[in-house]
Amino acid sequence: MQSIRRRIRFVTVASVFVSILVTAGGSLSKAAAQSLQLTPAQLQRLKERRHRILEAGVIESVDVLQFHCPLPNECTILSIVPDGADVKQGDVLVKLDDSELQESLSAQRVATKQTEVALAAAAADLEAAERLAAQALPVAELTLETAKLEQQRRVGKGGEMSFELRTIERMIRVARQELKRLAEEGDGDSRRREAQSQLDAALAKKELFERYIQPHETAALKLAVARAELALQEQQTDAARAVREVKATLAAAKIAHEHEQEKLNTLVQQVRDCEIIAPRNGVVLHAVAASRRTPNAFEAGTTVNSRQLLIEMPDLKKLRARVLVNESQIARVKPGQSVTLQLNALPQREFRGEVTTVNRTPEPAGSWLNSDVVEYAVLVRISDPPPALKIGMQLAAEIDAPLDE
């Protein structure tokens, strides 16, 4: 790959130099051709391709499924399919150690059950408070209604106290009439004294009734109504407060239960995630870092970090070319430009392609040897890919990108 890129870069630099001369209306002298060590045939080819960019690339998959360590902390691999293995949908790709998660899951189930019990108790308390309020309020309302009816019966218009007062007044009238009749008939003093005593008793009774009994009983009945009204208000307030407090307890219990349930669901999902299952048929590739020299990046017993990329499953039927273009040329590359591809594995054939994407961020440097080289990835759709095309094949790409763009 490095030799291909060095050869391509030399030809590209020479092509750019020749193109600048041609574009500026100049001509390439024999001395210049000799300094570049170009034969007449090479010089002619450079002139013909003065508006093209030559870069190296590789075949990759358009659709690559990536599987990372799904756990929030580092964990240990118990088993992993070999690098390059063919798998079927539903196969276990990676099995992670879930022993610590299982312990946390058991403890979390207990905590969740406790909050579930507390939630059920709070719900029962609310039902009891609402039932008590529904029973107590009608009693208080009926007590108030009874006090008002008692007040109306005793001191209301046409009530018992009015009747008692009329009875006393009738007794007074009868006593006065009797006393008057005895005085007119001239009966004995004893009978007149008796009639006078009855009249005095009736008058005294009326005075007692009007001055003390009627005001006291009226006030007492009014007090009973006021007390019943206050009791009803207190009952309404107490019932509302009790229901409100129980509702607050219920809401807090519900939040606590939902929180614990969410933690439980998370742990259950994490335990499930400890088995990474193949979602489709395909080939598994270990996510080998550029600095790794071993064929397999992972094996049983390997410790991995949270969210670390473990394996990839590329779609072998959907392939494209990935070409790395130097920063000096990338400004000329645009989506839609035609590309000619030549595979190292098929040197006698050329394939046509089209630029689909020009990355805006540079590729990471492969090593310190070329750390000063800035390259951008250009993705190329292959028009008619051959059946022999495989991921990882190296290629040379010739992008039709005029210098004046």
mmCIF file with all atom_site columns, N, CA and C in Angstrom, residues 216-269:
data_model
loop_
_atom_site.group_PDB
_atom_site.id
_atom_site.type_symbol
_atom_site.label_atom_id
_atom_site.label_alt_id
_atom_site.label_comp_id
_atom_site.label_asym_id
_atom_site.label_entity_id
_atom_site.label_seq_id
_atom_site.pdbx_PDB_ins_code
_atom_site.Cartn_x
_atom_site.Cartn_y
_atom_site.Cartn_z
_atom_site.occupancy
_atom_site.B_iso_or_equiv
_atom_site.pdbx_formal_charge
_atom_site.auth_seq_id
_atom_site.auth_comp_id
_atom_site.auth_asym_id
_atom_site.auth_atom_id
_atom_site.pdbx_PDB_model_num
ATOM 1   N N  . HIS A 1 216 ? -82.372 32.714 76.385 1.00 0.00 ? 216 HIS A N  1
ATOM 2   C CA . HIS A 1 216 ? -81.362 31.670 76.600 1.00 0.00 ? 216 HIS A CA 1
ATOM 3   C C  . HIS A 1 216 ? -81.503 30.537 75.583 1.00 0.00 ? 216 HIS A C  1
ATOM 4   N N  . GLU A 1 217 ? -82.722 30.085 75.385 1.00 0.00 ? 217 GLU A N  1
ATOM 5   C CA . GLU A 1 217 ? -82.925 28.976 74.457 1.00 0.00 ? 217 GLU A CA 1
ATOM 6   C C  . GLU A 1 217 ? -82.631 29.401 73.019 1.00 0.00 ? 217 GLU A C  1
ATOM 7   N N  . THR A 1 218 ? -82.962 30.647 72.687 1.00 0.00 ? 218 THR A N  1
ATOM 8   C CA . THR A 1 218 ? -82.644 31.153 71.341 1.00 0.00 ? 218 THR A CA 1
ATOM 9   C C  . THR A 1 218 ? -81.139 31.177 71.114 1.00 0.00 ? 218 THR A C  1
ATOM 10  N N  . ALA A 1 219 ? -80.409 31.676 72.128 1.00 0.00 ? 219 ALA A N  1
ATOM 11  C CA . ALA A 1 219 ? -78.951 31.717 72.031 1.00 0.00 ? 219 ALA A CA 1
ATOM 12  C C  . ALA A 1 219 ? -78.364 30.316 71.982 1.00 0.00 ? 219 ALA A C  1
ATOM 13  N N  . ALA A 1 220 ? -78.937 29.405 72.802 1.00 0.00 ? 220 ALA A N  1
ATOM 14  C CA . ALA A 1 220 ? -78.438 28.036 72.840 1.00 0.00 ? 220 ALA A CA 1
ATOM 15  C C  . ALA A 1 220 ? -78.631 27.346 71.479 1.00 0.00 ? 220 ALA A C  1
ATOM 16  N N  . LEU A 1 221 ? -79.793 27.561 70.879 1.00 0.00 ? 221 LEU A N  1
ATOM 17  C CA . LEU A 1 221 ? -80.064 26.958 69.576 1.00 0.00 ? 221 LEU A CA 1
ATOM 18  C C  . LEU A 1 221 ? -79.165 27.569 68.491 1.00 0.00 ? 221 LEU A C  1
ATOM 19  N N  . LYS A 1 222 ? -78.951 28.882 68.573 1.00 0.00 ? 222 LYS A N  1
ATOM 20  C CA . LYS A 1 222 ? -78.060 29.542 67.628 1.00 0.00 ? 222 LYS A CA 1
ATOM 21  C C  . LYS A 1 222 ? -76.635 29.016 67.782 1.00 0.00 ? 222 LYS A C  1
ATOM 22  N N  . LEU A 1 223 ? -76.229 28.811 69.061 1.00 0.00 ? 223 LEU A N  1
ATOM 23  C CA . LEU A 1 223 ? -74.895 28.262 69.328 1.00 0.00 ? 223 LEU A CA 1
ATOM 24  C C  . LEU A 1 223 ? -74.762 26.843 68.759 1.00 0.00 ? 223 LEU A C  1
ATOM 25  N N  . ALA A 1 224 ? -75.820 26.080 68.896 1.00 0.00 ? 224 ALA A N  1
ATOM 26  C CA . ALA A 1 224 ? -75.786 24.707 68.371 1.00 0.00 ? 224 ALA A CA 1
ATOM 27  C C  . ALA A 1 224 ? -75.621 24.709 66.850 1.00 0.00 ? 224 ALA A C  1
ATOM 28  N N  . VAL A 1 225 ? -76.293 25.639 66.179 1.00 0.00 ? 225 VAL A N  1
ATOM 29  C CA . VAL A 1 225 ? -76.158 25.736 64.727 1.00 0.00 ? 225 VAL A CA 1
ATOM 30  C C  . VAL A 1 225 ? -74.735 26.157 64.353 1.00 0.00 ? 225 VAL A C  1
ATOM 31  N N  . ALA A 1 226 ? -74.215 27.168 65.090 1.00 0.00 ? 226 ALA A N  1
ATOM 32  C CA . ALA A 1 226 ? -72.858 27.633 64.805 1.00 0.00 ? 226 ALA A CA 1
ATOM 33  C C  . ALA A 1 226 ? -71.834 26.525 65.020 1.00 0.00 ? 226 ALA A C  1
ATOM 34  N N  . ARG A 1 227 ? -72.029 25.762 66.122 1.00 0.00 ? 227 ARG A N  1
ATOM 35  C CA . ARG A 1 227 ? -71.112 24.658 66.380 1.00 0.00 ? 227 ARG A CA 1
ATOM 36  C C  . ARG A 1 227 ? -71.196 23.588 65.291 1.00 0.00 ? 227 ARG A C  1
ATOM 37  N N  . ALA A 1 228 ? -72.384 23.325 64.833 1.00 0.00 ? 228 ALA A N  1
ATOM 38  C CA . ALA A 1 228 ? -72.553 22.339 63.768 1.00 0.00 ? 228 ALA A CA 1
ATOM 39  C C  . ALA A 1 228 ? -71.916 22.823 62.466 1.00 0.00 ? 228 ALA A C  1
ATOM 40  N N  . GLU A 1 229 ? -72.060 24.126 62.188 1.00 0.00 ? 229 GLU A N  1
ATOM 41  C CA . GLU A 1 229 ? -71.411 24.683 60.991 1.00 0.00 ? 229 GLU A CA 1
ATOM 42  C C  . GLU A 1 229 ? -69.894 24.598 61.101 1.00 0.00 ? 229 GLU A C  1
ATOM 43  N N  . LEU A 1 230 ? -69.378 24.945 62.307 1.00 0.00 ? 230 LEU A N  1
ATOM 44  C CA . LEU A 1 230 ? -67.934 24.864 62.519 1.00 0.00 ? 230 LEU A CA 1
ATOM 45  C C  . LEU A 1 230 ? -67.443 23.425 62.415 1.00 0.00 ? 230 LEU A C  1
ATOM 46  N N  . ALA A 1 231 ? -68.212 22.503 62.983 1.00 0.00 ? 231 ALA A N  1
ATOM 47  C CA . ALA A 1 231 ? -67.827 21.091 62.914 1.00 0.00 ? 231 ALA A CA 1
ATOM 48  C C  . ALA A 1 231 ? -67.797 20.605 61.466 1.00 0.00 ? 231 ALA A C  1
ATOM 49  N N  . LEU A 1 232 ? -68.769 21.074 60.677 1.00 0.00 ? 232 LEU A N  1
ATOM 50  C CA . LEU A 1 232 ? -68.787 20.687 59.264 1.00 0.00 ? 232 LEU A CA 1
ATOM 51  C C  . LEU A 1 232 ? -67.564 21.240 58.535 1.00 0.00 ? 232 LEU A C  1
ATOM 52  N N  . GLN A 1 233 ? -67.249 22.516 58.800 1.00 0.00 ? 233 GLN A N  1
ATOM 53  C CA . GLN A 1 233 ? -66.076 23.112 58.165 1.00 0.00 ? 233 GLN A CA 1
ATOM 54  C C  . GLN A 1 233 ? -64.789 22.393 58.576 1.00 0.00 ? 233 GLN A C  1
ATOM 55  N N  . GLU A 1 234 ? -64.689 22.097 59.880 1.00 0.00 ? 234 GLU A N  1
ATOM 56  C CA . GLU A 1 234 ? -63.505 21.383 60.363 1.00 0.00 ? 234 GLU A CA 1
ATOM 57  C C  . GLU A 1 234 ? -63.418 19.991 59.741 1.00 0.00 ? 234 GLU A C  1
ATOM 58  N N  . GLN A 1 235 ? -64.579 19.355 59.629 1.00 0.00 ? 235 GLN A N  1
ATOM 59  C CA . GLN A 1 235 ? -64.596 18.019 59.029 1.00 0.00 ? 235 GLN A CA 1
ATOM 60  C C  . GLN A 1 235 ? -64.175 18.082 57.568 1.00 0.00 ? 235 GLN A C  1
ATOM 61  N N  . GLN A 1 236 ? -64.663 19.086 56.856 1.00 0.00 ? 236 GLN A N  1
ATOM 62  C CA . GLN A 1 236 ? -64.272 19.259 55.451 1.00 0.00 ? 236 GLN A CA 1
ATOM 63  C C  . GLN A 1 236 ? -62.782 19.544 55.325 1.00 0.00 ? 236 GLN A C  1
ATOM 64  N N  . THR A 1 237 ? -62.282 20.434 56.211 1.00 0.00 ? 237 THR A N  1
ATOM 65  C CA . THR A 1 237 ? -60.850 20.775 56.180 1.00 0.00 ? 237 THR A CA 1
ATOM 66  C C  . THR A 1 237 ? -59.994 19.572 56.527 1.00 0.00 ? 237 THR A C  1
ATOM 67  N N  . ASP A 1 238 ? -60.385 18.867 57.602 1.00 0.00 ? 238 ASP A N  1
ATOM 68  C CA . ASP A 1 238 ? -59.606 17.697 58.025 1.00 0.00 ? 238 ASP A CA 1
ATOM 69  C C  . ASP A 1 238 ? -59.617 16.610 56.959 1.00 0.00 ? 238 ASP A C  1
ATOM 70  N N  . ALA A 1 239 ? -60.787 16.402 56.367 1.00 0.00 ? 239 ALA A N  1
ATOM 71  C CA . ALA A 1 239 ? -60.883 15.374 55.333 1.00 0.00 ? 239 ALA A CA 1
ATOM 72  C C  . ALA A 1 239 ? -60.031 15.737 54.127 1.00 0.00 ? 239 ALA A C  1
ATOM 73  N N  . ALA A 1 240 ? -60.101 17.021 53.704 1.00 0.00 ? 240 ALA A N  1
ATOM 74  C CA . ALA A 1 240 ? -59.294 17.464 52.561 1.00 0.00 ? 240 ALA A CA 1
ATOM 75  C C  . ALA A 1 240 ? -57.814 17.363 52.880 1.00 0.00 ? 240 ALA A C  1
ATOM 76  N N  . ARG A 1 241 ? -57.431 17.763 54.119 1.00 0.00 ? 241 ARG A N  1
ATOM 77  C CA . ARG A 1 241 ? -56.021 17.685 54.507 1.00 0.00 ? 241 ARG A CA 1
ATOM 78  C C  . ARG A 1 241 ? -55.550 16.234 54.533 1.00 0.00 ? 241 ARG A C  1
ATOM 79  N N  . ALA A 1 242 ? -56.373 15.372 55.089 1.00 0.00 ? 242 ALA A N  1
ATOM 80  C CA . ALA A 1 242 ? -55.983 13.963 55.170 1.00 0.00 ? 242 ALA A CA 1
ATOM 81  C C  . ALA A 1 242 ? -55.812 13.364 53.771 1.00 0.00 ? 242 ALA A C  1
ATOM 82  N N  . VAL A 1 243 ? -56.744 13.665 52.891 1.00 0.00 ? 243 VAL A N  1
ATOM 83  C CA . VAL A 1 243 ? -56.656 13.142 51.528 1.00 0.00 ? 243 VAL A CA 1
ATOM 84  C C  . VAL A 1 243 ? -55.446 13.731 50.819 1.00 0.00 ? 243 VAL A C  1
ATOM 85  N N  . ARG A 1 244 ? -55.210 15.044 51.022 1.00 0.00 ? 244 ARG A N  1
ATOM 86  C CA . ARG A 1 244 ? -54.078 15.701 50.383 1.00 0.00 ? 244 ARG A CA 1
ATOM 87  C C  . ARG A 1 244 ? -52.754 15.108 50.866 1.00 0.00 ? 244 ARG A C  1
ATOM 88  N N  . GLU A 1 245 ? -52.643 14.884 52.169 1.00 0.00 ? 245 GLU A N  1
ATOM 89  C CA . GLU A 1 245 ? -51.404 14.321 52.714 1.00 0.00 ? 245 GLU A CA 1
ATOM 90  C C  . GLU A 1 245 ? -51.167 12.903 52.196 1.00 0.00 ? 245 GLU A C  1
ATOM 91  N N  . VAL A 1 246 ? -52.242 12.127 52.149 1.00 0.00 ? 246 VAL A N  1
ATOM 92  C CA . VAL A 1 246 ? -52.092 10.753 51.663 1.00 0.00 ? 246 VAL A CA 1
ATOM 93  C C  . VAL A 1 246 ? -51.765 10.758 50.174 1.00 0.00 ? 246 VAL A C  1
ATOM 94  N N  . LYS A 1 247 ? -52.354 11.695 49.426 1.00 0.00 ? 247 LYS A N  1
ATOM 95  C CA . LYS A 1 247 ? -52.027 11.799 47.999 1.00 0.00 ? 247 LYS A CA 1
ATOM 96  C C  . LYS A 1 247 ? -50.554 12.166 47.807 1.00 0.00 ? 247 LYS A C  1
ATOM 97  N N  . ALA A 1 248 ? -50.051 13.076 48.667 1.00 0.00 ? 248 ALA A N  1
ATOM 98  C CA . ALA A 1 248 ? -48.635 13.442 48.580 1.00 0.00 ? 248 ALA A CA 1
ATOM 99  C C  . ALA A 1 248 ? -47.745 12.232 48.880 1.00 0.00 ? 248 ALA A C  1
ATOM 100 N N  . THR A 1 249 ? -48.138 11.471 49.899 1.00 0.00 ? 249 THR A N  1
ATOM 101 C CA . THR A 1 249 ? -47.389 10.252 50.223 1.00 0.00 ? 249 THR A CA 1
ATOM 102 C C  . THR A 1 249 ? -47.441 9.262  49.061 1.00 0.00 ? 249 THR A C  1
ATOM 103 N N  . LEU A 1 250 ? -48.631 9.152  48.462 1.00 0.00 ? 250 LEU A N  1
ATOM 104 C CA . LEU A 1 250 ? -48.791 8.247  47.323 1.00 0.00 ? 250 LEU A CA 1
ATOM 105 C C  . LEU A 1 250 ? -47.933 8.693  46.144 1.00 0.00 ? 250 LEU A C  1
ATOM 106 N N  . ALA A 1 251 ? -47.915 10.018 45.881 1.00 0.00 ? 251 ALA A N  1
ATOM 107 C CA . ALA A 1 251 ? -47.102 10.534 44.769 1.00 0.00 ? 251 ALA A CA 1
ATOM 108 C C  . ALA A 1 251 ? -45.617 10.274 45.013 1.00 0.00 ? 251 ALA A C  1
ATOM 109 N N  . ALA A 1 252 ? -45.177 10.506 46.257 1.00 0.00 ? 252 ALA A N  1
ATOM 110 C CA . ALA A 1 252 ? -43.770 10.252 46.583 1.00 0.00 ? 252 ALA A CA 1
ATOM 111 C C  . ALA A 1 252 ? -43.442 8.762  46.452 1.00 0.00 ? 252 ALA A C  1
ATOM 112 N N  . ALA A 1 253 ? -44.368 7.916  46.905 1.00 0.00 ? 253 ALA A N  1
ATOM 113 C CA . ALA A 1 253 ? -44.154 6.468  46.788 1.00 0.00 ? 253 ALA A CA 1
ATOM 114 C C  . ALA A 1 253 ? -44.111 6.035  45.329 1.00 0.00 ? 253 ALA A C  1
ATOM 115 N N  . LYS A 1 254 ? -44.955 6.670  44.513 1.00 0.00 ? 254 LYS A N  1
ATOM 116 C CA . LYS A 1 254 ? -44.970 6.341  43.082 1.00 0.00 ? 254 LYS A CA 1
ATOM 117 C C  . LYS A 1 254 ? -43.657 6.738  42.410 1.00 0.00 ? 254 LYS A C  1
ATOM 118 N N  . ILE A 1 255 ? -43.165 7.950  42.749 1.00 0.00 ? 255 ILE A N  1
ATOM 119 C CA . ILE A 1 255 ? -41.884 8.402  42.185 1.00 0.00 ? 255 ILE A CA 1
ATOM 120 C C  . ILE A 1 255 ? -40.752 7.475  42.618 1.00 0.00 ? 255 ILE A C  1
ATOM 121 N N  . ALA A 1 256 ? -40.750 7.127  43.901 1.00 0.00 ? 256 ALA A N  1
ATOM 122 C CA . ALA A 1 256 ? -39.692 6.235  44.400 1.00 0.00 ? 256 ALA A CA 1
ATOM 123 C C  . ALA A 1 256 ? -39.756 4.882  43.707 1.00 0.00 ? 256 ALA A C  1
ATOM 124 N N  . HIS A 1 257 ? -40.970 4.379  43.524 1.00 0.00 ? 257 HIS A N  1
ATOM 125 C CA . HIS A 1 257 ? -41.113 3.073  42.867 1.00 0.00 ? 257 HIS A CA 1
ATOM 126 C C  . HIS A 1 257 ? -40.684 3.153  41.407 1.00 0.00 ? 257 HIS A C  1
ATOM 127 N N  . GLU A 1 258 ? -41.092 4.223  40.719 1.00 0.00 ? 258 GLU A N  1
ATOM 128 C CA . GLU A 1 258 ? -40.694 4.377  39.316 1.00 0.00 ? 258 GLU A CA 1
ATOM 129 C C  . GLU A 1 258 ? -39.184 4.486  39.189 1.00 0.00 ? 258 GLU A C  1
ATOM 130 N N  . HIS A 1 259 ? -38.560 5.192  40.136 1.00 0.00 ? 259 HIS A N  1
ATOM 131 C CA . HIS A 1 259 ? -37.099 5.329  40.111 1.00 0.00 ? 259 HIS A CA 1
ATOM 132 C C  . HIS A 1 259 ? -36.428 3.965  40.277 1.00 0.00 ? 259 HIS A C  1
ATOM 133 N N  . GLU A 1 260 ? -36.909 3.218  41.275 1.00 0.00 ? 260 GLU A N  1
ATOM 134 C CA . GLU A 1 260 ? -36.317 1.902  41.518 1.00 0.00 ? 260 GLU A CA 1
ATOM 135 C C  . GLU A 1 260 ? -36.633 0.947  40.355 1.00 0.00 ? 260 GLU A C  1
ATOM 136 N N  . GLN A 1 261 ? -37.829 1.078  39.796 1.00 0.00 ? 261 GLN A N  1
ATOM 137 C CA . GLN A 1 261 ? -38.190 0.224  38.658 1.00 0.00 ? 261 GLN A CA 1
ATOM 138 C C  . GLN A 1 261 ? -37.316 0.538  37.446 1.00 0.00 ? 261 GLN A C  1
ATOM 139 N N  . GLU A 1 262 ? -37.033 1.826  37.262 1.00 0.00 ? 262 GLU A N  1
ATOM 140 C CA . GLU A 1 262 ? -36.160 2.220  36.158 1.00 0.00 ? 262 GLU A CA 1
ATOM 141 C C  . GLU A 1 262 ? -34.758 1.651  36.341 1.00 0.00 ? 262 GLU A C  1
ATOM 142 N N  . LYS A 1 263 ? -34.267 1.698  37.574 1.00 0.00 ? 263 LYS A N  1
ATOM 143 C CA . LYS A 1 263 ? -32.956 1.111  37.855 1.00 0.00 ? 263 LYS A CA 1
ATOM 144 C C  . LYS A 1 263 ? -32.986 -0.397 37.612 1.00 0.00 ? 263 LYS A C  1
ATOM 145 N N  . LEU A 1 264 ? -34.097 -1.019 37.994 1.00 0.00 ? 264 LEU A N  1
ATOM 146 C CA . LEU A 1 264 ? -34.226 -2.460 37.770 1.00 0.00 ? 264 LEU A CA 1
ATOM 147 C C  . LEU A 1 264 ? -34.247 -2.773 36.279 1.00 0.00 ? 264 LEU A C  1
ATOM 148 N N  . ASN A 1 265 ? -35.039 -1.991 35.520 1.00 0.00 ? 265 ASN A N  1
ATOM 149 C CA . ASN A 1 265 ? -35.110 -2.206 34.072 1.00 0.00 ? 265 ASN A CA 1
ATOM 150 C C  . ASN A 1 265 ? -33.740 -2.022 33.414 1.00 0.00 ? 265 ASN A C  1
ATOM 151 N N  . THR A 1 266 ? -32.996 -1.020 33.907 1.00 0.00 ? 266 THR A N  1
ATOM 152 C CA . THR A 1 266 ? -31.658 -0.777 33.360 1.00 0.00 ? 266 THR A CA 1
ATOM 153 C C  . THR A 1 266 ? -30.738 -1.967 33.609 1.00 0.00 ? 266 THR A C  1
ATOM 154 N N  . LEU A 1 267 ? -30.796 -2.499 34.822 1.00 0.00 ? 267 LEU A N  1
ATOM 155 C CA . LEU A 1 267 ? -29.952 -3.654 35.148 1.00 0.00 ? 267 LEU A CA 1
ATOM 156 C C  . LEU A 1 267 ? -30.363 -4.885 34.344 1.00 0.00 ? 267 LEU A C  1
ATOM 157 N N  . VAL A 1 268 ? -31.686 -5.073 34.197 1.00 0.00 ? 268 VAL A N  1
ATOM 158 C CA . VAL A 1 268 ? -32.163 -6.207 33.397 1.00 0.00 ? 268 VAL A CA 1
ATOM 159 C C  . VAL A 1 268 ? -31.657 -6.087 31.962 1.00 0.00 ? 268 VAL A C  1
ATOM 160 N N  . GLN A 1 269 ? -31.745 -4.856 31.421 1.00 0.00 ? 269 GLN A N  1
ATOM 161 C CA . GLN A 1 269 ? -31.277 -4.644 30.056 1.00 0.00 ? 269 GLN A CA 1
ATOM 162 C C  . GLN A 1 269 ? -29.776 -4.842 29.943 1.00 0.00 ? 269 GLN A C  1
#
